[in-house]
Coordinates of C-alpha atoms in Angstrom, one line a residue:
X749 CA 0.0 0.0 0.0
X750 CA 1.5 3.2 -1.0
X751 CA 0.8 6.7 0.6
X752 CA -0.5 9.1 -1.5
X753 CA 0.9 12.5 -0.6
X754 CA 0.0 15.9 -1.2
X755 CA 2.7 18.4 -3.1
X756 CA 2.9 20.4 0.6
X757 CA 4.0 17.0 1.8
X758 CA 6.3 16.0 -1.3
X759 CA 8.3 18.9 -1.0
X760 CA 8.5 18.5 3.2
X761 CA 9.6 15.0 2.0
X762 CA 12.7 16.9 -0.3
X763 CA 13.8 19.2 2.2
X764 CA 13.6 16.9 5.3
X765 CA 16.0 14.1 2.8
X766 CA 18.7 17.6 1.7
X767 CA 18.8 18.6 5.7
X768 CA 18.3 15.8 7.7
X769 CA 19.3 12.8 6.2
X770 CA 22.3 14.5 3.9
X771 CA 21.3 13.9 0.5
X772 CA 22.0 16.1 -2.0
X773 CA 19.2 17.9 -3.8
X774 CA 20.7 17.5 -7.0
X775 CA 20.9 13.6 -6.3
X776 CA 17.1 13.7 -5.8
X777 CA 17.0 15.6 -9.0
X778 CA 19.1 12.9 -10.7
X779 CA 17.3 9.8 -9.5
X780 CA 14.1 11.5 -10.7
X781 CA 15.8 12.1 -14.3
X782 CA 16.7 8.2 -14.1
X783 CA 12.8 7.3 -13.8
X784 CA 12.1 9.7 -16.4
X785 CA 14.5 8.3 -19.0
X786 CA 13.9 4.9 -18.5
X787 CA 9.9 5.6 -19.6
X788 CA 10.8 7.5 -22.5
X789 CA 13.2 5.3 -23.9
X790 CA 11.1 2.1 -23.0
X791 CA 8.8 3.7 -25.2
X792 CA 8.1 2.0 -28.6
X793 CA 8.7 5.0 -30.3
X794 CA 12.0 6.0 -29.6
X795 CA 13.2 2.3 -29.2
X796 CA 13.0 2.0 -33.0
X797 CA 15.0 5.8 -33.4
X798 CA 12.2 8.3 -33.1
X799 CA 13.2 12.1 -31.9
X800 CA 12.7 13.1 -28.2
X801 CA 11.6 17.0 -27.3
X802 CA 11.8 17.7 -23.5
X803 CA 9.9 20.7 -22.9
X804 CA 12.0 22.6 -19.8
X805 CA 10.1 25.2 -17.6
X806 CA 11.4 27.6 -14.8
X807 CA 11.3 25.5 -11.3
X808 CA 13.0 22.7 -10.5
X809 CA 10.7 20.5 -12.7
X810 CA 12.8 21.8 -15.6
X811 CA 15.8 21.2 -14.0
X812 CA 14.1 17.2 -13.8
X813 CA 13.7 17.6 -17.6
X814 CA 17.3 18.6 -18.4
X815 CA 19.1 15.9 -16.1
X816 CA 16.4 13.6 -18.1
X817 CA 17.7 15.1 -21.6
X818 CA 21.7 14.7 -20.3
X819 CA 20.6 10.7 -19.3
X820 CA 18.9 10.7 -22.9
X821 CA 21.6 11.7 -24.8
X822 CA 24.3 10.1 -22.8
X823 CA 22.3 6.9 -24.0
X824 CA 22.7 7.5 -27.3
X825 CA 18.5 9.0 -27.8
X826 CA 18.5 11.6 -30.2
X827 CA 16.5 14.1 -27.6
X828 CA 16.9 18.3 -27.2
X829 CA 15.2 20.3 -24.8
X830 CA 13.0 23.7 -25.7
X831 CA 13.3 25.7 -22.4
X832 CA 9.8 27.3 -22.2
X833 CA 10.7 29.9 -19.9
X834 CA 14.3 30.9 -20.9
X835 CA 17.8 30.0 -19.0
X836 CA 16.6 31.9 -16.0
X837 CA 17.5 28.8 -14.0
X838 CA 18.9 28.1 -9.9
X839 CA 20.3 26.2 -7.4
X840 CA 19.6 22.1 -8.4
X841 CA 17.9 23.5 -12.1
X842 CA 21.0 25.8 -12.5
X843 CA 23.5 22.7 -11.8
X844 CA 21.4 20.7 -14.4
X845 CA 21.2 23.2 -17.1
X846 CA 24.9 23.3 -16.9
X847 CA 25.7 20.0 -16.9
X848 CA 23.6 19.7 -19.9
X849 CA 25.2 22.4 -21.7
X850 CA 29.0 20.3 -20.9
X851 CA 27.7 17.3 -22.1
X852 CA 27.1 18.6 -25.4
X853 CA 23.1 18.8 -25.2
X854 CA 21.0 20.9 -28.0
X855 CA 19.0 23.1 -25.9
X856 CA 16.3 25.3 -27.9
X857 CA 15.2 29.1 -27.2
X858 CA 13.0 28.8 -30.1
X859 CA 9.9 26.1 -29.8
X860 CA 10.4 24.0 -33.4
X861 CA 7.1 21.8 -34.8
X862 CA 6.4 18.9 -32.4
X863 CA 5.1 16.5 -34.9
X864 CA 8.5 15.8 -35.8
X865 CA 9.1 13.9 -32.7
X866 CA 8.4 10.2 -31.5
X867 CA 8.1 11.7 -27.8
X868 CA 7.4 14.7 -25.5
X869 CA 8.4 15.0 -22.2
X870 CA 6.5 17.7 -20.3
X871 CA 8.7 19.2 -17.6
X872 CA 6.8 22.7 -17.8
X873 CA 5.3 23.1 -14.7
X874 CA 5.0 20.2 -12.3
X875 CA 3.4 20.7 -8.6
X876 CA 4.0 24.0 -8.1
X877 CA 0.8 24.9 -10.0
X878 CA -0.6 28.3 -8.5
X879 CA -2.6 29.8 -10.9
X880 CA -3.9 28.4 -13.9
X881 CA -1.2 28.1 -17.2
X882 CA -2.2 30.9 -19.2
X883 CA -1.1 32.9 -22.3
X884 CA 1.8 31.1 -24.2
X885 CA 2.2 28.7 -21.7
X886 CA -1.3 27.6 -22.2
X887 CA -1.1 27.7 -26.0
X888 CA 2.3 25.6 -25.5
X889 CA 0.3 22.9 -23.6
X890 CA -2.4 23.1 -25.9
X891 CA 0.2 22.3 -28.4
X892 CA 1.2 19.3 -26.6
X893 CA -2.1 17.9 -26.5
X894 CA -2.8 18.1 -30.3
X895 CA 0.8 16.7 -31.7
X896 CA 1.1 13.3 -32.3
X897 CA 3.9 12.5 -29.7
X898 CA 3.5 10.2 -26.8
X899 CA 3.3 12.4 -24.2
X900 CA 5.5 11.6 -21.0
X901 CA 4.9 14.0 -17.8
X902 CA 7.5 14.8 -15.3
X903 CA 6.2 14.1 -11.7
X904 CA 2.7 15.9 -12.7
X905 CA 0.7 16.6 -16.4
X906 CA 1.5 19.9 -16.0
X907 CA -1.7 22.1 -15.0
X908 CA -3.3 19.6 -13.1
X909 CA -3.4 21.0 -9.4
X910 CA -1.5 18.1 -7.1
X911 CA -3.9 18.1 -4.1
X912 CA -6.9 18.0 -5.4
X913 CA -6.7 16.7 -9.2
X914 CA -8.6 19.8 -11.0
X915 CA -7.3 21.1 -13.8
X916 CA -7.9 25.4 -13.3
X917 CA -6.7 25.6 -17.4
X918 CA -4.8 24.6 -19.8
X919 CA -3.4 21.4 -19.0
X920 CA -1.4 18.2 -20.2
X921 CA -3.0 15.2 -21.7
X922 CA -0.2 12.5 -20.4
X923 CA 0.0 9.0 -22.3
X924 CA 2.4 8.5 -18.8
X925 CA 3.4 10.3 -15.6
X926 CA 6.4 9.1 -14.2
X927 CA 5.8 10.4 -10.6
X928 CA 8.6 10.3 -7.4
X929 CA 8.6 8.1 -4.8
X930 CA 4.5 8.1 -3.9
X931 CA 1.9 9.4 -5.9
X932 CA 0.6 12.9 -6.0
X933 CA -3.0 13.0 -4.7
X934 CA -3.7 14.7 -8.0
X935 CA -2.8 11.6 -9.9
X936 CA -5.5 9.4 -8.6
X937 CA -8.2 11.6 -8.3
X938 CA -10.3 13.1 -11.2
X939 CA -9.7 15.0 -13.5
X940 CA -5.7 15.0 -13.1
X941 CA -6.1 11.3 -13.1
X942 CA -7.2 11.1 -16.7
X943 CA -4.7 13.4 -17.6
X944 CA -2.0 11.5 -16.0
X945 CA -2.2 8.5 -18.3
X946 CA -0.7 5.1 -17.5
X947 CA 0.6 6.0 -13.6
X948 CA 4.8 4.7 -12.8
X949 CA 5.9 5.6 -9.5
X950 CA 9.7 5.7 -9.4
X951 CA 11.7 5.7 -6.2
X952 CA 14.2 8.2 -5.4
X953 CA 15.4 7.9 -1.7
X954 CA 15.5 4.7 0.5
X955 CA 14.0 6.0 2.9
X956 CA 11.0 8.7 2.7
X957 CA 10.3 10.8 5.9
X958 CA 7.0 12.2 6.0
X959 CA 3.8 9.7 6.4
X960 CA 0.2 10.3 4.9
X961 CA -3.0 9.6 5.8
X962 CA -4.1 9.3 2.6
X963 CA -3.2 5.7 1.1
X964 CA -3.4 4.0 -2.3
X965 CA -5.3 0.2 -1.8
X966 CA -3.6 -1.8 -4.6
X967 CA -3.9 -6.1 -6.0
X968 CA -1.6 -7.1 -3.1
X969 CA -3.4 -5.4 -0.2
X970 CA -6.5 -6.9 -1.7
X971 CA -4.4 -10.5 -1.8
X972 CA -3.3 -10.0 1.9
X973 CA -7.0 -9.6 3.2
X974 CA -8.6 -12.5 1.2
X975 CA -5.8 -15.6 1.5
X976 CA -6.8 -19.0 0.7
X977 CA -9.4 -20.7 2.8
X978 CA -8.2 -24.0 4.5
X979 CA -9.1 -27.5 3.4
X980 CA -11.8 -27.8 6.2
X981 CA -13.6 -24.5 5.8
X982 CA -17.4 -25.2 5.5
X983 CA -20.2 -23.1 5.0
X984 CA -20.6 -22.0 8.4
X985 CA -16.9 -20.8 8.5
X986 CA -17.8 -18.2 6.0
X987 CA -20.7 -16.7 7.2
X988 CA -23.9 -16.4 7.7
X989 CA -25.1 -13.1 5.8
X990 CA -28.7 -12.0 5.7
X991 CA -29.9 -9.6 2.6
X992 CA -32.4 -7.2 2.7
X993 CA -33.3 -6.0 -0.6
X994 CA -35.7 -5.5 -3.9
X995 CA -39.3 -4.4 -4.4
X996 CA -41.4 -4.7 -7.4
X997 CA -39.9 -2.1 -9.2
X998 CA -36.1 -3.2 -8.7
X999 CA -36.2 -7.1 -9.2
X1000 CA -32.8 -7.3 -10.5
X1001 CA -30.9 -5.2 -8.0
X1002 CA -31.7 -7.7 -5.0
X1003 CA -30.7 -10.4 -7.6
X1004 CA -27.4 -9.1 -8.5
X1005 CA -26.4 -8.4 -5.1
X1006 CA -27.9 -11.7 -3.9
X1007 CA -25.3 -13.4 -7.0
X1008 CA -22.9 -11.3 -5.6
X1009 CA -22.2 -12.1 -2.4
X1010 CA -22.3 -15.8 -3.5
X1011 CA -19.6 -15.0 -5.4
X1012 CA -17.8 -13.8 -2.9
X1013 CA -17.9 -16.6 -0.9
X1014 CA -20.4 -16.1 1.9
X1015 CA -21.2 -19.6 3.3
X1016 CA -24.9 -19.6 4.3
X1017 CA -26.9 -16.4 2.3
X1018 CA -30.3 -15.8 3.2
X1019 CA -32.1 -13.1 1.2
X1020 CA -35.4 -11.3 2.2
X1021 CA -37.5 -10.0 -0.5
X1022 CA -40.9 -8.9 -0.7
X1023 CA -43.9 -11.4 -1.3
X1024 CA -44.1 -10.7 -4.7
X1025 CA -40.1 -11.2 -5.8
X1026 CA -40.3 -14.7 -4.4
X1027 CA -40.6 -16.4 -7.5
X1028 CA -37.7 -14.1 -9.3
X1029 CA -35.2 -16.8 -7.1
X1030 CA -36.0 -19.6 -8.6
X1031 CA -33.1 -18.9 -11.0
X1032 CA -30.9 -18.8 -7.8
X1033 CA -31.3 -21.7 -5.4
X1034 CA -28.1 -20.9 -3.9
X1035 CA -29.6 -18.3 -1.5
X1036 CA -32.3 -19.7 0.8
X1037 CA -35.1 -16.7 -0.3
X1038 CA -37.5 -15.8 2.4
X1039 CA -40.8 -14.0 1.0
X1040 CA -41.7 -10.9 3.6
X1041 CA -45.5 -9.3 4.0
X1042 CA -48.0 -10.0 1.3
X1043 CA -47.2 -7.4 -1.7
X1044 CA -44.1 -5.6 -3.3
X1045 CA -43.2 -3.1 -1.8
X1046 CA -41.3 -2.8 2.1
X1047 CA -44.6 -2.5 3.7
X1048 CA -44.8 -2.1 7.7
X1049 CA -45.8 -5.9 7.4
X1050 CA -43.0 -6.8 5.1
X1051 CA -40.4 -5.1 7.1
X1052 CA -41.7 -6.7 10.7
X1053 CA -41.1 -10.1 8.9
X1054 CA -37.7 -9.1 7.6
X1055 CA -37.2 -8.1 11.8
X1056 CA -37.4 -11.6 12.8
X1057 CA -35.0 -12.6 10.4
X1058 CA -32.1 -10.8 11.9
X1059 CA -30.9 -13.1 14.5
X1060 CA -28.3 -15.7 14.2
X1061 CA -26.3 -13.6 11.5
X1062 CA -22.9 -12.7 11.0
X1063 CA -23.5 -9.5 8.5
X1064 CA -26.4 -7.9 6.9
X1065 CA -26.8 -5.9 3.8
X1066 CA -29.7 -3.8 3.5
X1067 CA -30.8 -1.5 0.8
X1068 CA -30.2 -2.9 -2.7
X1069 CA -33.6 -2.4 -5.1
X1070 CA -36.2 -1.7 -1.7
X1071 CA -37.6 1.5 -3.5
X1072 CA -39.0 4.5 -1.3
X1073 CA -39.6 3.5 2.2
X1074 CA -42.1 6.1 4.4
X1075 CA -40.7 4.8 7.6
X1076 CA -37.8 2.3 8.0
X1077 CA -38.4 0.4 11.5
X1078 CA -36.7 -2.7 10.1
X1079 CA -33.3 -0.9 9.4
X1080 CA -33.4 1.0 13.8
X1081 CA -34.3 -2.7 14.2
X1082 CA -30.7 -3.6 12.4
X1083 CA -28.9 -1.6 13.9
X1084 CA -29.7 -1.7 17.2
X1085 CA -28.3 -5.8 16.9
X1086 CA -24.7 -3.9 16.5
X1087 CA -24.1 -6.7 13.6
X1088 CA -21.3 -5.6 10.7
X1089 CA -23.7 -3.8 8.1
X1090 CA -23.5 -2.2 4.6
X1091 CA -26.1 0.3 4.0
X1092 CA -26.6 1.2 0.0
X1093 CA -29.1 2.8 -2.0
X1094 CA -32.2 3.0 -0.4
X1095 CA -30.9 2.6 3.1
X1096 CA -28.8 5.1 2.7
X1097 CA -32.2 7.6 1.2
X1098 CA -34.2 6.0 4.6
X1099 CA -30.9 7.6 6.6
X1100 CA -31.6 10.9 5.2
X1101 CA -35.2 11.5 5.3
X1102 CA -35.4 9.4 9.6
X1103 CA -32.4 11.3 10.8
X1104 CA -32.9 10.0 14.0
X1105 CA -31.7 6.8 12.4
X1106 CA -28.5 8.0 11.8
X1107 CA -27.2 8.0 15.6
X1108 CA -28.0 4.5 15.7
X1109 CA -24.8 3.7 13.2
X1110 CA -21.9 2.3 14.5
X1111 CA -18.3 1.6 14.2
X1112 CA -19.4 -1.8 12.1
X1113 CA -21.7 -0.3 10.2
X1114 CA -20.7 0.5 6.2
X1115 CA -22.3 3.4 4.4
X1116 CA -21.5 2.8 0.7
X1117 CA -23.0 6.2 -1.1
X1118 CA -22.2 7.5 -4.6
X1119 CA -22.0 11.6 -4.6
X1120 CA -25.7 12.7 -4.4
X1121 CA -26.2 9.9 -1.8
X1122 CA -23.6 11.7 0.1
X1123 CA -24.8 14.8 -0.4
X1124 CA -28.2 13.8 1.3
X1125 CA -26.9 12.5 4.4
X1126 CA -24.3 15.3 4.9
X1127 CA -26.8 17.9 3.8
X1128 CA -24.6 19.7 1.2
X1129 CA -24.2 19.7 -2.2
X1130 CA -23.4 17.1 -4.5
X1131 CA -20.6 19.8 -6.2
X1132 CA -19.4 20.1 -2.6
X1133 CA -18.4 16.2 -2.6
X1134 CA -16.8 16.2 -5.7
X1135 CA -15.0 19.2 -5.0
X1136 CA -12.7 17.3 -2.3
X1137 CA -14.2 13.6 -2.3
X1138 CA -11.2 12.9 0.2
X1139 CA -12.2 15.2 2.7
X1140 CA -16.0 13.8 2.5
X1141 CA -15.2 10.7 2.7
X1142 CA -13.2 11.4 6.1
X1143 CA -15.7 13.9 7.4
X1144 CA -18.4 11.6 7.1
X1145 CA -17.1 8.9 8.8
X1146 CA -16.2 10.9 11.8
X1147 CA -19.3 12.3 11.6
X1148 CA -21.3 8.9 11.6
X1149 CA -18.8 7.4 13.4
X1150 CA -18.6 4.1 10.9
X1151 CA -16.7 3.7 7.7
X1152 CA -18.2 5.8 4.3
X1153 CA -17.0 4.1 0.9
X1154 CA -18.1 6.6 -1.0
X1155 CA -17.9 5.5 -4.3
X1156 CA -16.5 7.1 -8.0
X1157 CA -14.3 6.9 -10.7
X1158 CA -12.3 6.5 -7.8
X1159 CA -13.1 5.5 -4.7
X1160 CA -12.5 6.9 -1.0
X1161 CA -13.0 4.6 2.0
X1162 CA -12.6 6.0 5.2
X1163 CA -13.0 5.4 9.0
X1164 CA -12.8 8.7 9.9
X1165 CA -9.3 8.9 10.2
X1166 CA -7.6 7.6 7.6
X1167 CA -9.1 7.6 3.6
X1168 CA -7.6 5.0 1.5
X1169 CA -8.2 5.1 -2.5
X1170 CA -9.2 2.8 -4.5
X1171 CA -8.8 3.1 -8.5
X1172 CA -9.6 -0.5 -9.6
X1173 CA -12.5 -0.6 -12.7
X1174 CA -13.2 1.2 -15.8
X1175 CA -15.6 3.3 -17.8
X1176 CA -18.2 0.2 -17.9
X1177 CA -19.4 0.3 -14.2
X1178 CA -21.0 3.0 -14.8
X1179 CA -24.1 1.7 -15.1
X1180 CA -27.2 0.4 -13.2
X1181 CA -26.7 -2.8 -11.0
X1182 CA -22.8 -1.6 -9.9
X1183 CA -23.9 -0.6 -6.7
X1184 CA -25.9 -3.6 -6.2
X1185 CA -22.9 -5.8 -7.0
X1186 CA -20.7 -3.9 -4.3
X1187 CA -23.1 -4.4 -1.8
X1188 CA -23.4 -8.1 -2.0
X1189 CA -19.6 -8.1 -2.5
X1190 CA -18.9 -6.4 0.9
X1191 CA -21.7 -8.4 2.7
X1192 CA -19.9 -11.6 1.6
X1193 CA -17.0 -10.1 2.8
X1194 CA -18.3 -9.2 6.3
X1195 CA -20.0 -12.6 6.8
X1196 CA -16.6 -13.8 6.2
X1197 CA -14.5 -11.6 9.1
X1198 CA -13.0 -8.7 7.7
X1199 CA -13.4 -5.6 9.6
X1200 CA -15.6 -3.0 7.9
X1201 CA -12.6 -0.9 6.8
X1202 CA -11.1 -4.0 5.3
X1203 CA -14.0 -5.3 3.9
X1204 CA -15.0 -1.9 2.3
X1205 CA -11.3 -1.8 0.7
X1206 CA -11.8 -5.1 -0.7
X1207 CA -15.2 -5.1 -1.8
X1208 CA -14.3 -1.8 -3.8
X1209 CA -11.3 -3.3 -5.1
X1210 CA -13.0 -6.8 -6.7
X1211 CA -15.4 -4.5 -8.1
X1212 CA -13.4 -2.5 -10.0
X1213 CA -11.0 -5.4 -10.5
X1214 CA -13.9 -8.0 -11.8
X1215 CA -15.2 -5.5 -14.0
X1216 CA -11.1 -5.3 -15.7
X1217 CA -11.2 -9.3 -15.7
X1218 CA -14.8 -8.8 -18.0
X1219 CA -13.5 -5.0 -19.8
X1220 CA -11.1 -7.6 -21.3
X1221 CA -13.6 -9.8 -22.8
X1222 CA -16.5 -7.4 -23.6
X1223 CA -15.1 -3.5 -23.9
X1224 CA -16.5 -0.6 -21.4
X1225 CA -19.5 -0.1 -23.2
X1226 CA -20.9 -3.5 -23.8
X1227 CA -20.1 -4.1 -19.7
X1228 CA -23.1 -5.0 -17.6
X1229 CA -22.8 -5.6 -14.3
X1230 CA -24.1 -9.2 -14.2
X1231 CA -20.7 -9.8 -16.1
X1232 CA -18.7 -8.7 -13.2
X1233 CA -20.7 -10.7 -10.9
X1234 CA -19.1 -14.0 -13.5
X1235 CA -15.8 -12.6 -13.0
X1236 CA -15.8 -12.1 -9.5
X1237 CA -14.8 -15.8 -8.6
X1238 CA -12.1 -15.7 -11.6
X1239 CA -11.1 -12.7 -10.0
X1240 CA -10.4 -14.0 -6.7
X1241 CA -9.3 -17.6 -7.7
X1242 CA -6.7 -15.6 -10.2
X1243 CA -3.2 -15.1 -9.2
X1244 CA -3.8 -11.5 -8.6
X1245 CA -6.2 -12.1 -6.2
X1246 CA -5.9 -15.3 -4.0

């Protein structure tokens, strides 16, 4: 698991390594230089002879980009540098521009055509982004963006902010960002993760001195929480989940989650559905289906039958499909037994209009809310969330006192102290039935042990992770989300996942 640092942080990072530890800042400049060559030269481009630009700005990302161009050119790349902003260089940059001059180097003053070139490396601006790139350097980036180069970004696409991923202006459209050491917080989170392109992280220091609490949940944290279950495991071992969900209108979303947690291995899965859906589960005799009140909809009947159903579980999901609910005694009922919980959809709608409920959640309850769902139960705007989904995430979960994955292009899971980023999945989950699939996911994955903040992590990850598994097979578009409910068991029985 990586931390995911902020460019404040990053640059604490630099200056406690040069004081403390001893390390030159030029060093740090010249292990960054190393990462960056290594990327452009692996690319296919300029393995088979193709040009290299490296566009140089003012700060010390140009001074990256001309101890990238001296690596380059030492290695035999045909590469030059245009410096955007003049020689105006200092300190580590100054060292760097000189070096390259000794070595022989072109260096530009004049910006030539770009098509010309297999590759170009934007070191313009990096995280020291302030205001938004305007004027020539705007109409250099927007250059970039339309010449036929792979684009390689030093550290950041430069114009995307670092902390928060917006883009104020112009701003680079990456094919790769090599970034230092740990990600920028900008990288992961939209739009700056778009821009970024395929992510490499390269190491510059042994050691890094400053510690986040912002963290990146990648395959092998996934592996370490799900290992291999022993020879004698038996359904009881893994769980005895209870699902609340569907209603007349939404069939299919207590269906999918119900397939769902199957897939992800809970042992014993009883699902409670309204009278009327009882028939629907005939196509899954896996889960024991229990028929509640006499209709379709989540009736004051329907939800006292769904009551008695509570004890004698390990985990319950409640929300999937259960359409508008006036009151919602059943889900006080729920959690008042202080079982693990995930909370979606129409749960999470109950929460907002009973807010009474909400001081009944606890530390093992999940809330699992996309931004408007958020936005409800924090009583804020939806722009507000998107704004800084890091911040809501935590906030909410302090608030609540339980752990919020609040879900997006990337995720944020947090327990109220730490927020841990998930950016598993693809264009193709964004689509009805997701959701649904996530929650029976994270109730397997409760029923099974994890903690809440493990088993949101998880359950976010083998979404996003299952849906890559099917993206292979079927392409973003054509995606549904029954297929990641098929791919969920690959997923896990894969060597990425064990």
């Amino acid at each position: 698991m990586k931390d995911v640092l902020t460019p404040a942080a990053s640059r604490e990072a630099d200056r406690i390594l040069i004081e403390e530890y001893g390390i030159p800042g030029v060093e740090l400049m010249e292990r960054a230089a190393e990462g960056v060559a290594a990327a452009v030269r692996a690319a296919a481009r300029v393995a088979s002879g193709g040009r290299v630009l490296v566009l140089c700005g003012a700060g010390n990302n140009g001074g990256d980009g001309l101890a990238a161009l001296r690596l380059l050119h030492a290695s035999g790349v045909d590469a030059e540098a245009y410096l955007a902003c003049g020689a105006a260089y200092r300190g580590d940059a100054l060292v760097n521009y000189r070096r390259a001059q000794d070595a022989g180097c072109r260096i530009l003053t004049q910006l030539p055509p770009l098509d010309g070139y297999a590759c170009v490396v934007d070191a313009l601006l990096g995280t020291g982004l302030s205001r938004p790139a305007e004027g020539a350097m705007a109409a250099l980036i927007e250059a970039v963006n339309r010449c036929g180069a792979y684009r390689v970004a030093v550290d950041i696409p430069s114009g995307v902010d670092g902390a928060t991923g917006r883009c104020p202006g112009a701003a680079v459209l990456a094919d790769e960002t090599v970034t230092f050491q740990y990600p920028k917080r900008g990288l992961l989170l939209f739009p700056g993760r778009a821009q970024a392109g395929r992510l490499t992280v390269h190491p510059i220091a042994p050691v890094y001195p400053v510690k986040s609490d912002v963290h990146w949940f990648e395959e092998a944290d996934a592996a370490t929480l799900l290992p291999p279950r022993a020879m004698d495991s038996h359904k009881g071992k893994n769980g005895r989940a209870l699902l609340v969900a569907g209603c007349g209108r939404y069939t299919g979303a207590a269906l999918m989650s119900a397939m769902a947690a199957l897939r992800g291995g809970a042992g014993l899965l009883t699902v409670a559905v309204p009278a009327a859906l009882k028939g629907a589960f005939a196509q899954l005799p896996e889960a024991m289906c229990v028929p509640c009140g006499a209709g379709d909809a989540w009736d004051a009947a329907a939800q006292a039958d769904a009551a008695r159903l509570l004890g004698g579980r390990t985990a319950l999901g409640i929300g999937s499909g259960m359409g508008e609910m006036e009151r919602a005694p059943l889900l006080a009922e729920a959690l008042r037994t202080g079982l693990p919980t995930v909370l979606d959809a129409d749960a999470l709608n109950a929460l907002s209009r009973e807010r009474g409920l909400l001081r009944l959640l606890h530390a093992r309850c999940m809330l699992t809310p996309h931004p408007a769902e958020m936005a409800r139960l924090c009583g804020c705007e939806t722009a507000a969330v998107t704004a800084d989904p890091v911040a809501a995430a935590r906030e909410a979960a302090a608030r609540f006192g339980c752990v919020v994955l609040l879900k997006g292009a990337t995720s944020c899971i947090s327990d109220g102290r730490d927020v841990y980023l998930n950016t598993s999945g693809n264009p193709g989950l964004a689509k009805g039935g997701s959701g649904d699939v996530l929650t029976g996911i994270a109730l397997a994955l409760l029923a099974q042990g994890l903690k809440p903040l493990e088993a949101a992590c998880a359950a976010s990850y083998l979404l996003g992770a299952s849906a890559d598994r099917a993206y292979a097979i079927l392409g973003n578009r054509m995606l549904l989300a029954g297929d990641v409910i098929d791919a969920i068991s690959q997923e896990i029985r894969a060597g990425r996942v064990r």
